[in-house]
Amino acid sequence: WHGEMAATRKTTPGFAIVEKYAVLVGGCSTHRMTLSQMVMLKDNHVWSVGSIPDAVKKARRAAGFSSKIEVECRDLDEAIQAATAGAEVVMLDNYEPEDLKVDAAKLKEQFPHVLIEASGGITETTAPGYFSPHVDVLSMGKLTQGYGALDFSLKIQR
């Protein structure tokens, strides 16, 4: 598989830099180190302005030409709207693996320059089912959430 694994943007408050560093050391990518590194349009952003094309247009005007814009999409129609509007990254969110592969292939055929990210419910166990030549990034919240903690003590034995 040609793509990369990435942590989602969600981190423990106060520990973001540590968790993101751990992700990098572990061989994966961070989604964004800070919110300023990329514009991410979620459903609330789209709903507040009325449509995906309008949200992308407003985001581009606010962020300028040098920032990437990613749009979270629930289906192929939304993904096509996002890519047509100029989003550089399209997140196919909460897809079943086989549906993802079909829609990612259709999207890449029409927009080969757009990065396709799969996200939502992907785990270490289910990740291989999402591998596709048309998916560039798999993002998993588990890389920065829900990990086990090491329990150790610094007490000196008497």
Short mmCIF file of N, CA and C in Angstrom, two decimals:
data_model
loop_
_atom_site.label_atom_id
_atom_site.label_comp_id
_atom_site.label_asym_id
_atom_site.label_seq_id
_atom_site.Cartn_x
_atom_site.Cartn_y
_atom_site.Cartn_z
N TRP A 1 0.86 -1.18 0.00
CA TRP A 1 0.00 0.00 0.00
C TRP A 1 0.90 1.23 0.00
N HIS A 2 0.57 2.19 -0.83
CA HIS A 2 1.41 3.38 -1.01
C HIS A 2 1.16 4.47 0.01
N GLY A 3 0.07 4.39 0.75
CA GLY A 3 -0.36 5.50 1.60
C GLY A 3 0.34 5.56 2.94
N GLU A 4 -0.22 6.36 3.81
CA GLU A 4 0.34 6.50 5.14
C GLU A 4 -0.75 6.48 6.20
N MET A 5 -0.33 6.05 7.39
CA MET A 5 -1.21 6.04 8.54
C MET A 5 -1.02 7.36 9.27
N ALA A 6 -2.11 7.93 9.73
CA ALA A 6 -2.04 9.21 10.44
C ALA A 6 -2.92 9.15 11.68
N ALA A 7 -2.49 9.89 12.69
CA ALA A 7 -3.33 10.08 13.86
C ALA A 7 -4.39 11.11 13.51
N THR A 8 -5.51 11.05 14.15
CA THR A 8 -6.50 12.10 13.94
C THR A 8 -6.05 13.35 14.68
N ARG A 9 -6.79 14.40 14.55
CA ARG A 9 -6.42 15.67 15.18
C ARG A 9 -6.70 15.67 16.67
N LYS A 10 -7.42 14.67 17.17
CA LYS A 10 -7.85 14.64 18.57
C LYS A 10 -6.72 14.17 19.48
N THR A 11 -6.42 14.99 20.47
CA THR A 11 -5.37 14.65 21.43
C THR A 11 -5.86 14.97 22.84
N THR A 12 -5.12 14.49 23.81
CA THR A 12 -5.42 14.78 25.21
C THR A 12 -5.05 16.22 25.51
N PRO A 13 -5.96 17.00 26.08
CA PRO A 13 -5.63 18.40 26.39
C PRO A 13 -4.33 18.51 27.20
N GLY A 14 -3.43 19.37 26.74
CA GLY A 14 -2.16 19.58 27.41
C GLY A 14 -1.06 18.61 27.00
N PHE A 15 -1.42 17.58 26.23
CA PHE A 15 -0.44 16.57 25.83
C PHE A 15 -0.29 16.46 24.32
N ALA A 16 -0.83 17.38 23.58
CA ALA A 16 -0.84 17.27 22.12
C ALA A 16 0.56 17.09 21.54
N ILE A 17 1.49 17.91 21.94
CA ILE A 17 2.83 17.84 21.36
C ILE A 17 3.50 16.52 21.69
N VAL A 18 3.30 16.02 22.90
CA VAL A 18 3.89 14.74 23.30
C VAL A 18 3.26 13.60 22.51
N GLU A 19 1.94 13.60 22.40
CA GLU A 19 1.26 12.53 21.67
C GLU A 19 1.61 12.57 20.19
N LYS A 20 1.68 13.74 19.62
CA LYS A 20 2.02 13.84 18.19
C LYS A 20 3.47 13.45 17.94
N TYR A 21 4.35 13.78 18.87
CA TYR A 21 5.74 13.34 18.75
C TYR A 21 5.81 11.81 18.80
N ALA A 22 5.06 11.21 19.71
CA ALA A 22 5.04 9.75 19.82
C ALA A 22 4.54 9.11 18.52
N VAL A 23 3.56 9.73 17.89
CA VAL A 23 3.04 9.23 16.61
C VAL A 23 4.15 9.26 15.56
N LEU A 24 4.89 10.36 15.50
CA LEU A 24 5.98 10.48 14.53
C LEU A 24 7.09 9.47 14.80
N VAL A 25 7.48 9.33 16.06
CA VAL A 25 8.52 8.37 16.43
C VAL A 25 8.07 6.95 16.10
N GLY A 26 6.78 6.70 16.24
CA GLY A 26 6.23 5.38 15.94
C GLY A 26 6.09 5.09 14.45
N GLY A 27 6.41 6.07 13.60
CA GLY A 27 6.40 5.83 12.16
C GLY A 27 5.14 6.25 11.43
N CYS A 28 4.25 6.92 12.11
CA CYS A 28 3.03 7.40 11.46
C CYS A 28 3.11 8.91 11.27
N SER A 29 2.09 9.47 10.69
CA SER A 29 2.03 10.91 10.46
C SER A 29 1.03 11.55 11.41
N THR A 30 1.23 12.83 11.67
CA THR A 30 0.23 13.56 12.44
C THR A 30 -0.78 14.12 11.44
N HIS A 31 -1.97 14.34 11.89
CA HIS A 31 -2.95 14.94 10.99
C HIS A 31 -2.59 16.39 10.73
N ARG A 32 -2.42 17.13 11.78
CA ARG A 32 -1.91 18.51 11.76
C ARG A 32 -1.20 18.70 13.08
N MET A 33 -0.07 19.37 13.06
CA MET A 33 0.58 19.65 14.34
C MET A 33 -0.20 20.71 15.10
N THR A 34 -0.73 21.70 14.38
CA THR A 34 -1.56 22.74 14.98
C THR A 34 -2.75 23.00 14.06
N LEU A 35 -3.75 23.67 14.57
CA LEU A 35 -4.93 23.98 13.76
C LEU A 35 -4.60 24.88 12.58
N SER A 36 -3.49 25.62 12.66
CA SER A 36 -3.15 26.55 11.60
C SER A 36 -2.51 25.88 10.39
N GLN A 37 -2.21 24.61 10.47
CA GLN A 37 -1.51 23.95 9.37
C GLN A 37 -2.40 23.56 8.19
N MET A 38 -3.68 23.47 8.41
CA MET A 38 -4.59 23.11 7.33
C MET A 38 -6.00 23.47 7.77
N VAL A 39 -6.82 23.88 6.82
CA VAL A 39 -8.23 24.14 7.11
C VAL A 39 -8.97 22.82 6.98
N MET A 40 -9.75 22.49 7.99
CA MET A 40 -10.56 21.28 7.94
C MET A 40 -12.02 21.67 8.09
N LEU A 41 -12.79 21.41 7.04
CA LEU A 41 -14.21 21.75 7.04
C LEU A 41 -15.03 20.52 7.40
N LYS A 42 -15.74 20.62 8.51
CA LYS A 42 -16.60 19.55 8.97
C LYS A 42 -18.05 19.93 8.68
N ASP A 43 -18.97 19.04 9.00
CA ASP A 43 -20.38 19.25 8.68
C ASP A 43 -20.92 20.57 9.22
N ASN A 44 -20.55 20.94 10.45
CA ASN A 44 -21.05 22.20 11.01
C ASN A 44 -20.62 23.41 10.19
N HIS A 45 -19.40 23.38 9.70
CA HIS A 45 -18.92 24.50 8.88
C HIS A 45 -19.73 24.59 7.58
N VAL A 46 -19.95 23.45 6.98
CA VAL A 46 -20.71 23.41 5.72
C VAL A 46 -22.14 23.86 5.96
N TRP A 47 -22.78 23.33 7.00
CA TRP A 47 -24.17 23.69 7.28
C TRP A 47 -24.31 25.18 7.59
N SER A 48 -23.30 25.76 8.22
CA SER A 48 -23.41 27.17 8.60
C SER A 48 -23.38 28.12 7.40
N VAL A 49 -22.79 27.68 6.30
CA VAL A 49 -22.76 28.54 5.10
C VAL A 49 -23.67 28.03 3.99
N GLY A 50 -24.19 26.81 4.13
CA GLY A 50 -25.18 26.33 3.18
C GLY A 50 -24.76 25.23 2.24
N SER A 51 -23.47 25.18 1.85
CA SER A 51 -23.05 24.14 0.91
C SER A 51 -21.54 23.93 1.00
N ILE A 52 -21.10 22.80 0.49
CA ILE A 52 -19.66 22.51 0.45
C ILE A 52 -18.93 23.52 -0.43
N PRO A 53 -19.41 23.81 -1.65
CA PRO A 53 -18.69 24.80 -2.47
C PRO A 53 -18.57 26.17 -1.79
N ASP A 54 -19.63 26.62 -1.13
CA ASP A 54 -19.56 27.90 -0.43
C ASP A 54 -18.58 27.86 0.73
N ALA A 55 -18.55 26.75 1.46
CA ALA A 55 -17.63 26.61 2.59
C ALA A 55 -16.18 26.62 2.10
N VAL A 56 -15.90 25.92 1.02
CA VAL A 56 -14.54 25.89 0.47
C VAL A 56 -14.14 27.27 -0.03
N LYS A 57 -15.06 27.95 -0.69
CA LYS A 57 -14.78 29.29 -1.20
C LYS A 57 -14.44 30.25 -0.05
N LYS A 58 -15.24 30.22 1.02
CA LYS A 58 -15.00 31.10 2.17
C LYS A 58 -13.69 30.73 2.87
N ALA A 59 -13.43 29.44 2.99
CA ALA A 59 -12.19 28.99 3.63
C ALA A 59 -10.98 29.44 2.82
N ARG A 60 -11.06 29.33 1.51
CA ARG A 60 -9.94 29.74 0.66
C ARG A 60 -9.70 31.24 0.80
N ARG A 61 -10.76 32.00 0.84
CA ARG A 61 -10.63 33.45 0.99
C ARG A 61 -9.98 33.79 2.33
N ALA A 62 -10.34 33.07 3.38
CA ALA A 62 -9.80 33.34 4.72
C ALA A 62 -8.37 32.82 4.87
N ALA A 63 -8.07 31.65 4.34
CA ALA A 63 -6.78 31.00 4.56
C ALA A 63 -5.72 31.38 3.53
N GLY A 64 -6.17 31.82 2.37
CA GLY A 64 -5.22 32.16 1.32
C GLY A 64 -4.83 30.97 0.47
N PHE A 65 -3.97 31.25 -0.50
CA PHE A 65 -3.60 30.24 -1.48
C PHE A 65 -2.66 29.17 -0.93
N SER A 66 -1.94 29.46 0.15
CA SER A 66 -0.89 28.55 0.60
C SER A 66 -1.35 27.49 1.60
N SER A 67 -2.58 27.55 2.04
CA SER A 67 -3.09 26.56 2.99
C SER A 67 -3.93 25.51 2.28
N LYS A 68 -3.73 24.26 2.67
CA LYS A 68 -4.58 23.20 2.15
C LYS A 68 -5.94 23.26 2.82
N ILE A 69 -6.93 22.81 2.08
CA ILE A 69 -8.29 22.70 2.62
C ILE A 69 -8.72 21.24 2.51
N GLU A 70 -9.21 20.70 3.64
CA GLU A 70 -9.75 19.35 3.68
C GLU A 70 -11.22 19.43 4.01
N VAL A 71 -12.02 18.60 3.34
CA VAL A 71 -13.46 18.57 3.60
C VAL A 71 -13.85 17.16 4.01
N GLU A 72 -14.54 17.07 5.13
CA GLU A 72 -15.08 15.80 5.61
C GLU A 72 -16.35 15.49 4.83
N CYS A 73 -16.38 14.33 4.17
CA CYS A 73 -17.51 13.97 3.31
C CYS A 73 -18.11 12.64 3.73
N ARG A 74 -19.44 12.57 3.63
CA ARG A 74 -20.16 11.36 4.02
C ARG A 74 -20.49 10.45 2.85
N ASP A 75 -20.37 10.98 1.62
CA ASP A 75 -20.68 10.16 0.45
C ASP A 75 -19.97 10.71 -0.78
N LEU A 76 -20.10 10.00 -1.90
CA LEU A 76 -19.38 10.38 -3.12
C LEU A 76 -19.83 11.73 -3.65
N ASP A 77 -21.11 12.04 -3.56
CA ASP A 77 -21.61 13.33 -4.03
C ASP A 77 -20.92 14.48 -3.30
N GLU A 78 -20.83 14.38 -1.97
CA GLU A 78 -20.15 15.43 -1.20
C GLU A 78 -18.68 15.50 -1.57
N ALA A 79 -18.05 14.34 -1.78
CA ALA A 79 -16.63 14.30 -2.12
C ALA A 79 -16.38 14.98 -3.47
N ILE A 80 -17.26 14.73 -4.44
CA ILE A 80 -17.12 15.38 -5.76
C ILE A 80 -17.33 16.88 -5.63
N GLN A 81 -18.29 17.29 -4.83
CA GLN A 81 -18.49 18.73 -4.60
C GLN A 81 -17.23 19.37 -4.01
N ALA A 82 -16.63 18.70 -3.03
CA ALA A 82 -15.44 19.23 -2.36
C ALA A 82 -14.27 19.34 -3.33
N ALA A 83 -14.03 18.29 -4.10
CA ALA A 83 -12.92 18.31 -5.06
C ALA A 83 -13.15 19.34 -6.16
N THR A 84 -14.37 19.44 -6.64
CA THR A 84 -14.70 20.42 -7.68
C THR A 84 -14.51 21.84 -7.17
N ALA A 85 -14.81 22.05 -5.90
CA ALA A 85 -14.70 23.39 -5.30
C ALA A 85 -13.25 23.78 -5.02
N GLY A 86 -12.33 22.80 -5.08
CA GLY A 86 -10.92 23.12 -4.89
C GLY A 86 -10.27 22.58 -3.63
N ALA A 87 -10.95 21.69 -2.90
CA ALA A 87 -10.33 21.08 -1.72
C ALA A 87 -9.17 20.20 -2.18
N GLU A 88 -8.06 20.30 -1.47
CA GLU A 88 -6.89 19.47 -1.81
C GLU A 88 -6.96 18.09 -1.18
N VAL A 89 -7.71 17.99 -0.06
CA VAL A 89 -7.85 16.72 0.64
C VAL A 89 -9.34 16.45 0.86
N VAL A 90 -9.76 15.25 0.53
CA VAL A 90 -11.15 14.85 0.76
C VAL A 90 -11.12 13.68 1.74
N MET A 91 -11.81 13.87 2.87
CA MET A 91 -11.91 12.81 3.86
C MET A 91 -13.21 12.06 3.65
N LEU A 92 -13.10 10.78 3.36
CA LEU A 92 -14.28 9.92 3.26
C LEU A 92 -14.48 9.35 4.66
N ASP A 93 -15.52 9.82 5.32
CA ASP A 93 -15.69 9.56 6.75
C ASP A 93 -16.75 8.50 7.03
N ASN A 94 -16.41 7.59 7.93
CA ASN A 94 -17.34 6.55 8.41
C ASN A 94 -17.85 5.64 7.29
N TYR A 95 -16.97 5.26 6.42
CA TYR A 95 -17.29 4.35 5.32
C TYR A 95 -17.02 2.91 5.74
N GLU A 96 -17.76 1.99 5.16
CA GLU A 96 -17.42 0.57 5.23
C GLU A 96 -16.29 0.35 4.21
N PRO A 97 -15.37 -0.58 4.48
CA PRO A 97 -14.21 -0.74 3.60
C PRO A 97 -14.53 -0.91 2.11
N GLU A 98 -15.47 -1.75 1.78
CA GLU A 98 -15.76 -1.98 0.35
C GLU A 98 -16.38 -0.75 -0.31
N ASP A 99 -17.25 -0.05 0.39
CA ASP A 99 -17.83 1.18 -0.15
C ASP A 99 -16.75 2.25 -0.33
N LEU A 100 -15.83 2.31 0.60
CA LEU A 100 -14.73 3.26 0.51
C LEU A 100 -13.91 3.02 -0.75
N LYS A 101 -13.57 1.78 -1.00
CA LYS A 101 -12.75 1.44 -2.17
C LYS A 101 -13.45 1.85 -3.46
N VAL A 102 -14.73 1.61 -3.55
CA VAL A 102 -15.48 1.96 -4.76
C VAL A 102 -15.51 3.48 -4.96
N ASP A 103 -15.88 4.21 -3.92
CA ASP A 103 -15.98 5.68 -4.04
C ASP A 103 -14.61 6.33 -4.21
N ALA A 104 -13.59 5.81 -3.54
CA ALA A 104 -12.24 6.36 -3.68
C ALA A 104 -11.75 6.18 -5.12
N ALA A 105 -12.02 5.05 -5.72
CA ALA A 105 -11.61 4.80 -7.11
C ALA A 105 -12.29 5.78 -8.05
N LYS A 106 -13.59 5.99 -7.87
CA LYS A 106 -14.33 6.93 -8.73
C LYS A 106 -13.81 8.35 -8.55
N LEU A 107 -13.52 8.73 -7.31
CA LEU A 107 -13.04 10.08 -7.03
C LEU A 107 -11.64 10.29 -7.62
N LYS A 108 -10.74 9.33 -7.44
CA LYS A 108 -9.37 9.45 -7.97
C LYS A 108 -9.36 9.49 -9.50
N GLU A 109 -10.29 8.76 -10.11
CA GLU A 109 -10.37 8.76 -11.57
C GLU A 109 -10.69 10.16 -12.09
N GLN A 110 -11.59 10.83 -11.42
CA GLN A 110 -12.02 12.16 -11.83
C GLN A 110 -11.09 13.27 -11.32
N PHE A 111 -10.47 13.06 -10.14
CA PHE A 111 -9.62 14.07 -9.50
C PHE A 111 -8.33 13.42 -9.01
N PRO A 112 -7.43 13.06 -9.92
CA PRO A 112 -6.22 12.32 -9.52
C PRO A 112 -5.29 13.11 -8.58
N HIS A 113 -5.39 14.42 -8.59
CA HIS A 113 -4.52 15.26 -7.76
C HIS A 113 -5.00 15.39 -6.31
N VAL A 114 -6.23 15.00 -6.03
CA VAL A 114 -6.79 15.15 -4.69
C VAL A 114 -6.32 14.00 -3.79
N LEU A 115 -5.87 14.35 -2.59
CA LEU A 115 -5.54 13.33 -1.60
C LEU A 115 -6.83 12.80 -0.99
N ILE A 116 -6.91 11.50 -0.85
CA ILE A 116 -8.09 10.89 -0.25
C ILE A 116 -7.71 10.28 1.09
N GLU A 117 -8.42 10.73 2.11
CA GLU A 117 -8.21 10.24 3.47
C GLU A 117 -9.43 9.45 3.90
N ALA A 118 -9.19 8.29 4.49
CA ALA A 118 -10.27 7.50 5.07
C ALA A 118 -10.19 7.65 6.57
N SER A 119 -11.33 7.86 7.21
CA SER A 119 -11.35 8.07 8.65
C SER A 119 -12.68 7.59 9.22
N GLY A 120 -12.68 7.37 10.51
CA GLY A 120 -13.92 7.01 11.18
C GLY A 120 -14.03 5.54 11.47
N GLY A 121 -13.73 5.17 12.69
CA GLY A 121 -13.89 3.78 13.11
C GLY A 121 -12.80 2.83 12.64
N ILE A 122 -11.74 3.35 12.08
CA ILE A 122 -10.64 2.50 11.61
C ILE A 122 -9.76 2.16 12.81
N THR A 123 -9.47 0.87 12.95
CA THR A 123 -8.63 0.40 14.06
C THR A 123 -7.45 -0.37 13.49
N GLU A 124 -6.55 -0.74 14.38
CA GLU A 124 -5.39 -1.54 13.97
C GLU A 124 -5.84 -2.84 13.30
N THR A 125 -6.91 -3.41 13.80
CA THR A 125 -7.43 -4.67 13.27
C THR A 125 -8.12 -4.50 11.92
N THR A 126 -8.89 -3.42 11.77
CA THR A 126 -9.67 -3.24 10.54
C THR A 126 -8.92 -2.50 9.44
N ALA A 127 -7.80 -1.86 9.77
CA ALA A 127 -7.06 -1.04 8.81
C ALA A 127 -6.75 -1.76 7.49
N PRO A 128 -6.27 -3.00 7.51
CA PRO A 128 -5.95 -3.65 6.22
C PRO A 128 -7.14 -3.72 5.25
N GLY A 129 -8.34 -3.77 5.78
CA GLY A 129 -9.52 -3.80 4.92
C GLY A 129 -9.74 -2.50 4.17
N TYR A 130 -9.13 -1.41 4.64
CA TYR A 130 -9.27 -0.10 4.01
C TYR A 130 -8.16 0.21 3.01
N PHE A 131 -7.11 -0.62 2.98
CA PHE A 131 -6.01 -0.36 2.06
C PHE A 131 -6.53 -0.41 0.62
N SER A 132 -6.17 0.58 -0.15
CA SER A 132 -6.61 0.68 -1.54
C SER A 132 -5.61 1.54 -2.29
N PRO A 133 -5.38 1.26 -3.55
CA PRO A 133 -4.48 2.11 -4.33
C PRO A 133 -5.02 3.53 -4.50
N HIS A 134 -6.28 3.74 -4.17
CA HIS A 134 -6.90 5.05 -4.35
C HIS A 134 -7.02 5.83 -3.05
N VAL A 135 -6.61 5.23 -1.94
CA VAL A 135 -6.66 5.91 -0.64
C VAL A 135 -5.24 6.27 -0.24
N ASP A 136 -5.02 7.55 0.04
CA ASP A 136 -3.68 8.05 0.35
C ASP A 136 -3.36 8.04 1.84
N VAL A 137 -4.37 8.21 2.68
CA VAL A 137 -4.16 8.33 4.12
C VAL A 137 -5.27 7.58 4.86
N LEU A 138 -4.88 6.78 5.84
CA LEU A 138 -5.84 6.21 6.79
C LEU A 138 -5.59 6.89 8.11
N SER A 139 -6.59 7.51 8.69
CA SER A 139 -6.40 8.15 9.99
C SER A 139 -7.14 7.39 11.07
N MET A 140 -6.46 7.24 12.19
CA MET A 140 -7.00 6.47 13.31
C MET A 140 -6.87 7.27 14.59
N GLY A 141 -7.97 7.43 15.29
CA GLY A 141 -7.95 8.12 16.57
C GLY A 141 -7.19 7.34 17.63
N LYS A 142 -7.15 6.05 17.48
CA LYS A 142 -6.52 5.19 18.48
C LYS A 142 -5.03 5.50 18.66
N LEU A 143 -4.41 6.16 17.68
CA LEU A 143 -2.99 6.47 17.80
C LEU A 143 -2.73 7.53 18.88
N THR A 144 -3.73 8.35 19.20
CA THR A 144 -3.55 9.35 20.26
C THR A 144 -4.64 9.26 21.33
N GLN A 145 -5.52 8.28 21.23
CA GLN A 145 -6.60 8.14 22.20
C GLN A 145 -6.68 6.70 22.66
N GLY A 146 -6.97 6.51 23.91
CA GLY A 146 -7.26 5.17 24.40
C GLY A 146 -6.07 4.25 24.52
N TYR A 147 -4.88 4.79 24.52
CA TYR A 147 -3.71 3.93 24.67
C TYR A 147 -3.53 3.60 26.15
N GLY A 148 -2.87 2.51 26.40
CA GLY A 148 -2.63 2.11 27.77
C GLY A 148 -1.55 2.98 28.41
N ALA A 149 -1.64 3.14 29.69
CA ALA A 149 -0.63 3.91 30.43
C ALA A 149 0.27 2.95 31.19
N LEU A 150 1.52 3.32 31.28
CA LEU A 150 2.47 2.53 32.04
C LEU A 150 2.36 2.94 33.51
N ASP A 151 2.16 1.99 34.35
CA ASP A 151 2.04 2.25 35.77
C ASP A 151 3.35 1.87 36.44
N PHE A 152 4.09 2.85 36.90
CA PHE A 152 5.34 2.55 37.58
C PHE A 152 5.52 3.49 38.77
N SER A 153 6.38 3.09 39.66
CA SER A 153 6.61 3.85 40.87
C SER A 153 8.07 4.22 40.98
N LEU A 154 8.33 5.32 41.63
CA LEU A 154 9.71 5.75 41.88
C LEU A 154 10.11 5.54 43.34
N LYS A 155 9.35 4.73 44.03
CA LYS A 155 9.66 4.45 45.44
C LYS A 155 10.93 3.60 45.54
N ILE A 156 11.73 3.92 46.51
CA ILE A 156 12.95 3.16 46.76
C ILE A 156 12.60 2.04 47.73
N GLN A 157 13.04 0.84 47.39
CA GLN A 157 12.79 -0.31 48.27
C GLN A 157 13.67 -0.21 49.51
N ARG A 158 13.12 -0.49 50.68
CA ARG A 158 13.91 -0.47 51.93
C ARG A 158 14.61 -1.74 52.13
#
